[in-house]
PDB file of C-alpha atoms and ligand atoms in Angstrom:
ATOM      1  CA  UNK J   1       7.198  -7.011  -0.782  1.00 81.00           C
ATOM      2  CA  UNK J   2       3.892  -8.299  -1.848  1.00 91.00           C
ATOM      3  CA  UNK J   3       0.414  -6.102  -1.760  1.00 93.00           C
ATOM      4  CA  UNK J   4      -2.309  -8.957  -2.667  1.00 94.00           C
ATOM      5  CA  UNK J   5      -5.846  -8.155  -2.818  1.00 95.00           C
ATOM      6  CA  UNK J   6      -6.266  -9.239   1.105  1.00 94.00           C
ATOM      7  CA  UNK J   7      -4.257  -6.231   1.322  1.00 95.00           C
ATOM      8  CA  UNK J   8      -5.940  -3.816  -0.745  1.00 96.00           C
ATOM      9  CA  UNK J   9      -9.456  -5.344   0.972  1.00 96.00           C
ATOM     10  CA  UNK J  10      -7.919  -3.999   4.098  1.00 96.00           C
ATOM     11  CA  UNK J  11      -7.403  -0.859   3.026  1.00 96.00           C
ATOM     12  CA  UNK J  12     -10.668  -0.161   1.651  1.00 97.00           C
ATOM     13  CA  UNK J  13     -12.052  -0.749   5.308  1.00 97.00           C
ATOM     14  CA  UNK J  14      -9.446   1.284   7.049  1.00 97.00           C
ATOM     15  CA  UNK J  15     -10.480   4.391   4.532  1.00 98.00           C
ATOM     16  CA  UNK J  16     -14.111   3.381   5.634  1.00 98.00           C
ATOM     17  CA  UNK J  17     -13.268   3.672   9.262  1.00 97.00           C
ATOM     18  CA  UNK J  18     -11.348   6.848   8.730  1.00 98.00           C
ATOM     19  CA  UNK J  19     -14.549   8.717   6.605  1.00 98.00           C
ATOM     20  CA  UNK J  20     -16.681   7.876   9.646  1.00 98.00           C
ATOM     21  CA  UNK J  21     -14.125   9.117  11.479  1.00 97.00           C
ATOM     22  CA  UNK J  22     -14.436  12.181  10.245  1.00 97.00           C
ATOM     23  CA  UNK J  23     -11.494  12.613   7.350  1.00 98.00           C
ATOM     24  CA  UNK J  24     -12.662  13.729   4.059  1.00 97.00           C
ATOM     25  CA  UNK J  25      -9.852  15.177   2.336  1.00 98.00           C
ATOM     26  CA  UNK J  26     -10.161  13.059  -0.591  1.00 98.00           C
ATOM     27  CA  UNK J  27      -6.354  13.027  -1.765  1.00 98.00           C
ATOM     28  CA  UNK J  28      -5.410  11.987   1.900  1.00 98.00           C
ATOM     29  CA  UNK J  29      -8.078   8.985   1.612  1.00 98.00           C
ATOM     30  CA  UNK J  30      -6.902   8.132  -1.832  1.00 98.00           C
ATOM     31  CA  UNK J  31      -3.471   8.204  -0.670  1.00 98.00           C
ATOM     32  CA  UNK J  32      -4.173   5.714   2.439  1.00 98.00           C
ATOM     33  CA  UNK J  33      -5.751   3.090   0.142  1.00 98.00           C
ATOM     34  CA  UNK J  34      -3.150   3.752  -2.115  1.00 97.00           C
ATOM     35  CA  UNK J  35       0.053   3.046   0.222  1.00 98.00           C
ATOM     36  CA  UNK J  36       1.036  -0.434   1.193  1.00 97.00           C
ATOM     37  CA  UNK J  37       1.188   0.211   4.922  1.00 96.00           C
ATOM     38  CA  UNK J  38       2.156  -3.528   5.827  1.00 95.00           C
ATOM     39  CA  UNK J  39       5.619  -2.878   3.988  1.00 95.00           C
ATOM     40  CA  UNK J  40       6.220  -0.175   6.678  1.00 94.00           C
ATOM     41  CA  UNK J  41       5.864  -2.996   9.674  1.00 90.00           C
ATOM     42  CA  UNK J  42       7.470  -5.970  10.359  1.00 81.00           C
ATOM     43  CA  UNK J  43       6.475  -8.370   7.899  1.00 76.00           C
ATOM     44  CA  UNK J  44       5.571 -10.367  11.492  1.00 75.00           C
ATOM     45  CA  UNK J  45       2.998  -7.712  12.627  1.00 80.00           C
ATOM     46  CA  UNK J  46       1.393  -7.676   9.075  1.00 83.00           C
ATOM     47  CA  UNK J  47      -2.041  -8.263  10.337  1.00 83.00           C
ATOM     48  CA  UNK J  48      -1.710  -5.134  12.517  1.00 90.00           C
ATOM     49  CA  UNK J  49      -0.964  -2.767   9.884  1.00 93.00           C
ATOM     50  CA  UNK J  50      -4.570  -2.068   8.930  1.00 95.00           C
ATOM     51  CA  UNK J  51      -6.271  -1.589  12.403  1.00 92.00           C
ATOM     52  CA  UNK J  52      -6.435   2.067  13.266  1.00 93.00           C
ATOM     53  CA  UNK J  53      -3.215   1.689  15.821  1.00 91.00           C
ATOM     54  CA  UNK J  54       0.163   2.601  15.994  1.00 90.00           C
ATOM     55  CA  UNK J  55       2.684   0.395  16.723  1.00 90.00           C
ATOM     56  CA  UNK J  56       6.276   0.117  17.914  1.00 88.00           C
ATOM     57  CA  UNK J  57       8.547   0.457  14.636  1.00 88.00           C
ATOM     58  CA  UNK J  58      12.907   0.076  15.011  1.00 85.00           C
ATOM     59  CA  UNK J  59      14.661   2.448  17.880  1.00 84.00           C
ATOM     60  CA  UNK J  60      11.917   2.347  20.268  1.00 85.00           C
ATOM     61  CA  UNK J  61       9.979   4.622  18.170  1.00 88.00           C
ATOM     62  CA  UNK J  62       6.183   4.185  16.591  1.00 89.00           C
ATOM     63  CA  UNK J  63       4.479   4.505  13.147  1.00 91.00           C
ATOM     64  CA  UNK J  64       1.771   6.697  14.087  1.00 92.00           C
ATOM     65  CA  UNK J  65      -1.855   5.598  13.979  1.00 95.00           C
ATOM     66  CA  UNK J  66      -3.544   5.865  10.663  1.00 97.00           C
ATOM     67  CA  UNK J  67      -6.244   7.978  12.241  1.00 97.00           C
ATOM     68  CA  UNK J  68      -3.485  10.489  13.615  1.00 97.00           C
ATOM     69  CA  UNK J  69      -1.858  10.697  10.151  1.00 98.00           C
ATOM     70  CA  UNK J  70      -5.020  11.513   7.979  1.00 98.00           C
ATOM     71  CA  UNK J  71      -5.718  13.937  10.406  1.00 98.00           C
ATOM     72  CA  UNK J  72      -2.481  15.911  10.550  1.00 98.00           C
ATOM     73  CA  UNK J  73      -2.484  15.499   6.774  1.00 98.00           C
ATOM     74  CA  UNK J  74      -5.701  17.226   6.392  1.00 98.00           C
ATOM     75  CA  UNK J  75      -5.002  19.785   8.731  1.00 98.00           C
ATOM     76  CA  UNK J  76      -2.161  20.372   5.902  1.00 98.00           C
ATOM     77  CA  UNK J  77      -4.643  21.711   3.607  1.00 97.00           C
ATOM     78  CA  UNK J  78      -1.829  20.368   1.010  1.00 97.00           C
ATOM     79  CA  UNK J  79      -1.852  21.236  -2.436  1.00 96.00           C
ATOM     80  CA  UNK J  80       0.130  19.658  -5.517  1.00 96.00           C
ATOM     81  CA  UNK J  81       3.539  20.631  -5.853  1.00 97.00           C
ATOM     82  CA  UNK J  82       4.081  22.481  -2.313  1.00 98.00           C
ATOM     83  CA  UNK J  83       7.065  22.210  -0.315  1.00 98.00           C
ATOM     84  CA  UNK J  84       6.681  20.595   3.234  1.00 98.00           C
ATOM     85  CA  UNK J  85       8.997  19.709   6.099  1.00 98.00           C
ATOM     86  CA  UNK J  86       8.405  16.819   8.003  1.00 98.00           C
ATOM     87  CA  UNK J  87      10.137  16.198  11.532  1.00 98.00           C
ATOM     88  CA  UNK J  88      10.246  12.791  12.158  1.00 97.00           C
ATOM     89  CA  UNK J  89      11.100  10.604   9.722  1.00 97.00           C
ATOM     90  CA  UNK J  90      10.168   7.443  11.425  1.00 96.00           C
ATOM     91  CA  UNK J  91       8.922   4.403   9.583  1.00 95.00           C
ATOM     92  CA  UNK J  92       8.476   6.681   6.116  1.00 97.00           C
ATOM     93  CA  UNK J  93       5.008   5.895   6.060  1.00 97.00           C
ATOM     94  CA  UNK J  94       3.603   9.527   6.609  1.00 98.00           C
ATOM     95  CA  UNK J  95       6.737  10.937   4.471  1.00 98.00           C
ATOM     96  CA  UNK J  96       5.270   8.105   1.701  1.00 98.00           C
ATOM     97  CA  UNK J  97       1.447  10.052   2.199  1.00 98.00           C
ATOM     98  CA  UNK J  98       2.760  13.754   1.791  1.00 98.00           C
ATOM     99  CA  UNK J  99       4.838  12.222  -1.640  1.00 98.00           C
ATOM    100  CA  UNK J 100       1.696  10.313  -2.952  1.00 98.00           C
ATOM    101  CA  UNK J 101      -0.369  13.581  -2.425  1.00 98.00           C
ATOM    102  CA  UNK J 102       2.451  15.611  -5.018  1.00 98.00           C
ATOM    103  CA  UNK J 103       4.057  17.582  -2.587  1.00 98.00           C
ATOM    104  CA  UNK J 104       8.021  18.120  -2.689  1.00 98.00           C
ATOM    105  CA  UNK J 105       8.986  16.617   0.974  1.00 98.00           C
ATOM    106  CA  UNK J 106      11.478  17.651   2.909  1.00 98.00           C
ATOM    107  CA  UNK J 107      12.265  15.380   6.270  1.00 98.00           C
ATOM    108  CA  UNK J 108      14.432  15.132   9.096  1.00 98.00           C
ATOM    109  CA  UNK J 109      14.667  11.774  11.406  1.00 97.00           C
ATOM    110  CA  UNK J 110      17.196  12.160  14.651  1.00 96.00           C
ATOM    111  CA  UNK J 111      17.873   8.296  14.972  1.00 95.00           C
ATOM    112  CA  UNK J 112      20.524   7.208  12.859  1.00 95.00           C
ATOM    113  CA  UNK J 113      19.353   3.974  12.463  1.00 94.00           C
ATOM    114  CA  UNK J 114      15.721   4.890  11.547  1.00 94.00           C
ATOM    115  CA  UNK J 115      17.118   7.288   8.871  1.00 96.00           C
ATOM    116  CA  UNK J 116      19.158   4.912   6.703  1.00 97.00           C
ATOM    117  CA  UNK J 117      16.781   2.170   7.092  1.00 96.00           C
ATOM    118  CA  UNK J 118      13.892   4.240   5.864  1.00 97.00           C
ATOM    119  CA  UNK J 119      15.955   6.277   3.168  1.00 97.00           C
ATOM    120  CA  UNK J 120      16.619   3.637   1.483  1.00 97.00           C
ATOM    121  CA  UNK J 121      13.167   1.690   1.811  1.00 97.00           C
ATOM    122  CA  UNK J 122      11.169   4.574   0.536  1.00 98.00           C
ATOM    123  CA  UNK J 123      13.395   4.672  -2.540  1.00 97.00           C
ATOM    124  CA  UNK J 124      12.584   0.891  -2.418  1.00 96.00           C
ATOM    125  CA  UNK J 125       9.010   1.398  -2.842  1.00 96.00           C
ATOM    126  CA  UNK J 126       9.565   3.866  -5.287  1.00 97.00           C
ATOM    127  CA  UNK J 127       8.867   6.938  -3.055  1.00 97.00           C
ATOM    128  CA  UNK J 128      10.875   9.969  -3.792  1.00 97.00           C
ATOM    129  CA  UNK J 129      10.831  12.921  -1.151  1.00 98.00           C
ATOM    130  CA  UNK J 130      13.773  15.601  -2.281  1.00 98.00           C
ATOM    131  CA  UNK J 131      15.714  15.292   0.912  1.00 98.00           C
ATOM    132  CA  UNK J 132      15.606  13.159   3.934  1.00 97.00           C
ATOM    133  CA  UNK J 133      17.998  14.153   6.556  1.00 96.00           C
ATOM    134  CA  UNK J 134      20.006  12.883   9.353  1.00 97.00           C
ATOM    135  CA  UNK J 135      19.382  15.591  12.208  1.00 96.00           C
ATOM    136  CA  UNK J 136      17.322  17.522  15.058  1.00 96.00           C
ATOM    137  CA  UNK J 137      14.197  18.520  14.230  1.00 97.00           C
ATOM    138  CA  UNK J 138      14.326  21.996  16.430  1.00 97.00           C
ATOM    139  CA  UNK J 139      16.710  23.269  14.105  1.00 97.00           C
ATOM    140  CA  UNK J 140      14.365  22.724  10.571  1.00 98.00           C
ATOM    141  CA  UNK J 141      15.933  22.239   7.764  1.00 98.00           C
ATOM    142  CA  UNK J 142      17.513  26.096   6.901  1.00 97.00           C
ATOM    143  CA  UNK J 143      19.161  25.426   3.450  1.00 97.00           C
ATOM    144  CA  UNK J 144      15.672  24.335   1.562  1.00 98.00           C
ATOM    145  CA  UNK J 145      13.125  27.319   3.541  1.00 98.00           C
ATOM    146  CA  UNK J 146      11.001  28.757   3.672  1.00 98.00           C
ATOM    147  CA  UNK J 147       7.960  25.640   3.076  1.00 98.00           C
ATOM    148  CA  UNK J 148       4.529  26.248   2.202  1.00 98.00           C
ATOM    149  CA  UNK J 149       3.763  23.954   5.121  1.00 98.00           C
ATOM    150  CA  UNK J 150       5.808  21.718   8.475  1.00 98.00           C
ATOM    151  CA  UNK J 151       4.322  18.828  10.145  1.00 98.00           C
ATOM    152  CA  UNK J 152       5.927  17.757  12.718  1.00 98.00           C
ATOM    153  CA  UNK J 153       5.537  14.058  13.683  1.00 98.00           C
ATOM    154  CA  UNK J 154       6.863  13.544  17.581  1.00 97.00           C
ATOM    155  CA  UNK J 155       5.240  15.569  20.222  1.00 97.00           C
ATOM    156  CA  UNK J 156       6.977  18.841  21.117  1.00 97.00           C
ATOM    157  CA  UNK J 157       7.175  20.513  24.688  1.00 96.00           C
ATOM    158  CA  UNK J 158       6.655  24.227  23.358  1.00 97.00           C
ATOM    159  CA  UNK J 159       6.798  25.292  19.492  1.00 97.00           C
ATOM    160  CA  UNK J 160      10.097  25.442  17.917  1.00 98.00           C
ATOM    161  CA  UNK J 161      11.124  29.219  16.706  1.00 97.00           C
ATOM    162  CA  UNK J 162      13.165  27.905  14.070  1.00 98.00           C
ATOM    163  CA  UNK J 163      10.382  26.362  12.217  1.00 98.00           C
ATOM    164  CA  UNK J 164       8.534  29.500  12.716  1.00 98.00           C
ATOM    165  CA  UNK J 165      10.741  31.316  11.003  1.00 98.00           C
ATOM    166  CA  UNK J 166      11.194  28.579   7.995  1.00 98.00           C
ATOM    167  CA  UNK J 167       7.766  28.768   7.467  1.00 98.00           C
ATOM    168  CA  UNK J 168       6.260  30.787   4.580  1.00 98.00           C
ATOM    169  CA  UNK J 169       3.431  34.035   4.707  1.00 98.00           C
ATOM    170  CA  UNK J 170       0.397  32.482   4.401  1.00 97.00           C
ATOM    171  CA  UNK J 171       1.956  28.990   5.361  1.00 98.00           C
ATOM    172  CA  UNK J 172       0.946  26.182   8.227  1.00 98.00           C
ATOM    173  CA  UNK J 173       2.418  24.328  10.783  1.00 98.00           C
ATOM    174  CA  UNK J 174       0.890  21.368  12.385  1.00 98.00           C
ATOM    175  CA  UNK J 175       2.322  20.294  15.712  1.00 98.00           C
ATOM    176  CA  UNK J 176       1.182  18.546  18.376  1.00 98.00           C
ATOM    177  CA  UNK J 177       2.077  20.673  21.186  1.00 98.00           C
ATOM    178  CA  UNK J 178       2.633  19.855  25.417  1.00 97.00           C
ATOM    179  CA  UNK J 179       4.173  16.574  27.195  1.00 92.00           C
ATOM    180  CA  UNK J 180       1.247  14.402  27.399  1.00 91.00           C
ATOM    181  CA  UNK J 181      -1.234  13.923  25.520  1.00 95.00           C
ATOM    182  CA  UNK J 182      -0.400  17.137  23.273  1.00 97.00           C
ATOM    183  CA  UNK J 183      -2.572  19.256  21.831  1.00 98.00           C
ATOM    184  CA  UNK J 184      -2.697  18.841  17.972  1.00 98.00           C
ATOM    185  CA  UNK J 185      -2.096  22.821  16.967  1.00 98.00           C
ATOM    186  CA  UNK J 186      -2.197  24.608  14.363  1.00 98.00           C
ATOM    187  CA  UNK J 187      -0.223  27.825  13.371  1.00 98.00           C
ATOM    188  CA  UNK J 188      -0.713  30.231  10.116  1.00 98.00           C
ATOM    189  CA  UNK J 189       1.690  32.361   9.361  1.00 98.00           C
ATOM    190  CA  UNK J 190      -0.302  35.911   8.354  1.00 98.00           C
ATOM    191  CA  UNK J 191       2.681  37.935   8.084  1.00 98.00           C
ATOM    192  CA  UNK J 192       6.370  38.210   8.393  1.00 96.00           C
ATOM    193  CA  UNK J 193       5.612  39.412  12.090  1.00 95.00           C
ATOM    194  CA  UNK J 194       2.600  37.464  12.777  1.00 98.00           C
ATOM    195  CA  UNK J 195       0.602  34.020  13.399  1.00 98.00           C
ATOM    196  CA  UNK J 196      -2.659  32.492  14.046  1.00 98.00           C
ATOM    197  CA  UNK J 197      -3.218  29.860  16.020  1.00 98.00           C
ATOM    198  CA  UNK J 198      -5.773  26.791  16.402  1.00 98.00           C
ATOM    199  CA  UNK J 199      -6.188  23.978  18.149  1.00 98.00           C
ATOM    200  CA  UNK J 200      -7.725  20.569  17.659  1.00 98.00           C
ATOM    201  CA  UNK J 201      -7.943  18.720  20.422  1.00 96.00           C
ATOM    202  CA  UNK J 202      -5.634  16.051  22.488  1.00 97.00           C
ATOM    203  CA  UNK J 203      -3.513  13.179  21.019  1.00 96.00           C
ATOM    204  CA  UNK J 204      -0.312  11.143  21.805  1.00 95.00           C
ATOM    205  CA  UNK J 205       3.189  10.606  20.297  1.00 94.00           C
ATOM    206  CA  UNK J 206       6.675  10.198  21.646  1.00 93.00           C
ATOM    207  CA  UNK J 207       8.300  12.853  22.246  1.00 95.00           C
ATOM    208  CA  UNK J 208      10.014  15.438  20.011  1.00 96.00           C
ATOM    209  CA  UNK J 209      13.612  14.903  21.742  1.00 93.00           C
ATOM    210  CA  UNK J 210      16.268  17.492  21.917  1.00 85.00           C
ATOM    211  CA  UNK J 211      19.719  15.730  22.581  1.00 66.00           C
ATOM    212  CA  UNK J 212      21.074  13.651  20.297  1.00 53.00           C
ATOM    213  CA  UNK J 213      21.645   9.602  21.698  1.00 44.00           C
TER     214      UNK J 213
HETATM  215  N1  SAH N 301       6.149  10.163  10.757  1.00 52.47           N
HETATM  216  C1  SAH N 301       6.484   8.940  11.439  1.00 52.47           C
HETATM  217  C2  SAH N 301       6.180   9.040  12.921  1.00 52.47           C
HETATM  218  C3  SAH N 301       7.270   8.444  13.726  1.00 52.47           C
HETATM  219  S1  SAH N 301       7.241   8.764  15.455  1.00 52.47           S
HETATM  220  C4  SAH N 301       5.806   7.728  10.792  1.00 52.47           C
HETATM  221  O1  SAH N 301       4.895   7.917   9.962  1.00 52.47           O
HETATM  222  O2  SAH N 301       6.199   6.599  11.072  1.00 52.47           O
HETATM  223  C5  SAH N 301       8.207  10.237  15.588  1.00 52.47           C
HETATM  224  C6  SAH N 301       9.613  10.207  15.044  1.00 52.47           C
HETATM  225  O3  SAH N 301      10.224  11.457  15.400  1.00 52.47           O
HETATM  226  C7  SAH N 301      10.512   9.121  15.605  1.00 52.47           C
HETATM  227  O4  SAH N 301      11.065   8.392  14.554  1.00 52.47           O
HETATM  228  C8  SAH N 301      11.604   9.900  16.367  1.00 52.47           C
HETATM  229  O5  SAH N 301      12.873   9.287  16.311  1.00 52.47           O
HETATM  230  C9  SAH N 301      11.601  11.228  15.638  1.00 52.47           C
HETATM  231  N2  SAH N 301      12.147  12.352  16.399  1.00 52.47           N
HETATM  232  C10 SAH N 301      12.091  12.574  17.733  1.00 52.47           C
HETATM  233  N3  SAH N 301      12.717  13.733  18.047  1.00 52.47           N
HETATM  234  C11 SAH N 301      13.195  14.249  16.877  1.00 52.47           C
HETATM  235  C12 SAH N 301      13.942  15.423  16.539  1.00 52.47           C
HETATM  236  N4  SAH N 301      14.352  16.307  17.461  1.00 52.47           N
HETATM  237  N5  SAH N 301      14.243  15.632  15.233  1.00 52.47           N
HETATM  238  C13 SAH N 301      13.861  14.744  14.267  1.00 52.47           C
HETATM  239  N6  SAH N 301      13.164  13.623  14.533  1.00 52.47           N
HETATM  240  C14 SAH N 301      12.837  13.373  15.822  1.00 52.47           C
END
């Protein structure tokens, strides 16, 4: 599990790229060249880890592009210490940004496989979020809400009313919302009764799914 300076190099362009991409929330950039994302690839697809791509991770799933992960994070608006849901586990690398950045993550992965594997690699690399779970994503994670903030990491076919409800006054959710490409949206809770709602354009991820393999 080495991160040489070739590594670090890489990073410092891939930050680069993502300021003239537009991302300037400093704690997300600082994260990003802090994070060895090679470790969250194959040790085979090493070279890709640094392009602005995602790629194809265990279970037929994908690490999402760094691009698509400094911008969701941003979106966050995150703060130190706040509690955030993530659905979508996956490859741990965006669970490994929202720990890096302070907050107290909470995150939920539907594959089996992809859960235990990453579990145990992000306490590996010495990443620490307070609860990763086995489970669906519709449902959110009841026990630990409300959260400041939810991200959800697979694209979802309408906006789940459970994580509406988990969601705190004067809290966000980012989700990327519609079958393909989504539309990266944004709600704000302004009340108990009542949300706000932007949007920020189109991207793609596999698919929020609802039954269990
Ligand atoms: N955050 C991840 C992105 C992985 S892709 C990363 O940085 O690598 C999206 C992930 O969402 C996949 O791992 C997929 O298995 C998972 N997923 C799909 N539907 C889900 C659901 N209903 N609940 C929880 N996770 C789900």
């Amino acid at each position: 599990m080495e991160d040489n300076f070739r590594h670090q190099g890489k990073r410092k362009l891939l930050v680069e790229k993502l300021k003239e991409k537009g991302i300037e929330d400093s704690a997300v950039l600082d994260a990003i060249l802090q994070i060895p994302r090679h470790l969250f690839l194959d040790s085979s697809f090493e070279d890709h880890a640094y392009q602005d791509k995602a790629f194809p991770i265990a279970a037929g799933q994908t690490i999402s592009q760094p691009f698509t992960v400094a911008f969701q994070t941003q979106l966050l608006a995150l703060k130190k210490g706040e509690k955030v849901l993530e659905i979508g586990t996956g490859s741990g690398y965006q669970t490994a940004v929202l720990c890096k950045m302070g907050a107290k993550v909470y995150t939920i992965e539907r594959q089996h496989e992809l859960y235990k594997k990453t579990s145990l690699f992000l306490k590996k690399l010495g990443f620490r979020p307070k609860y990763a779970s086995f489970g669906d994503g519709y449902q959110g994670l009841k026990e630990y809400a409300p959260y400041d903030k939810i991200l959800v990491t697979a694209g979802a076919p309408f906006i789940p009313k459970a994580l509406m409800a988990q969601l705190k006054v004067g809290g966000k959710l980012v989700i990327p919302v519609g079958e393909d490409p989504q539309i990266m949206t944004v709600l704000i809770r302004k009340s108990q009764k009542s949300f706000e709602k932007e949007t920020y354009g189109e991207f793609r991820f596999v698919p929020l799914l609802e039954d269990k393999n």
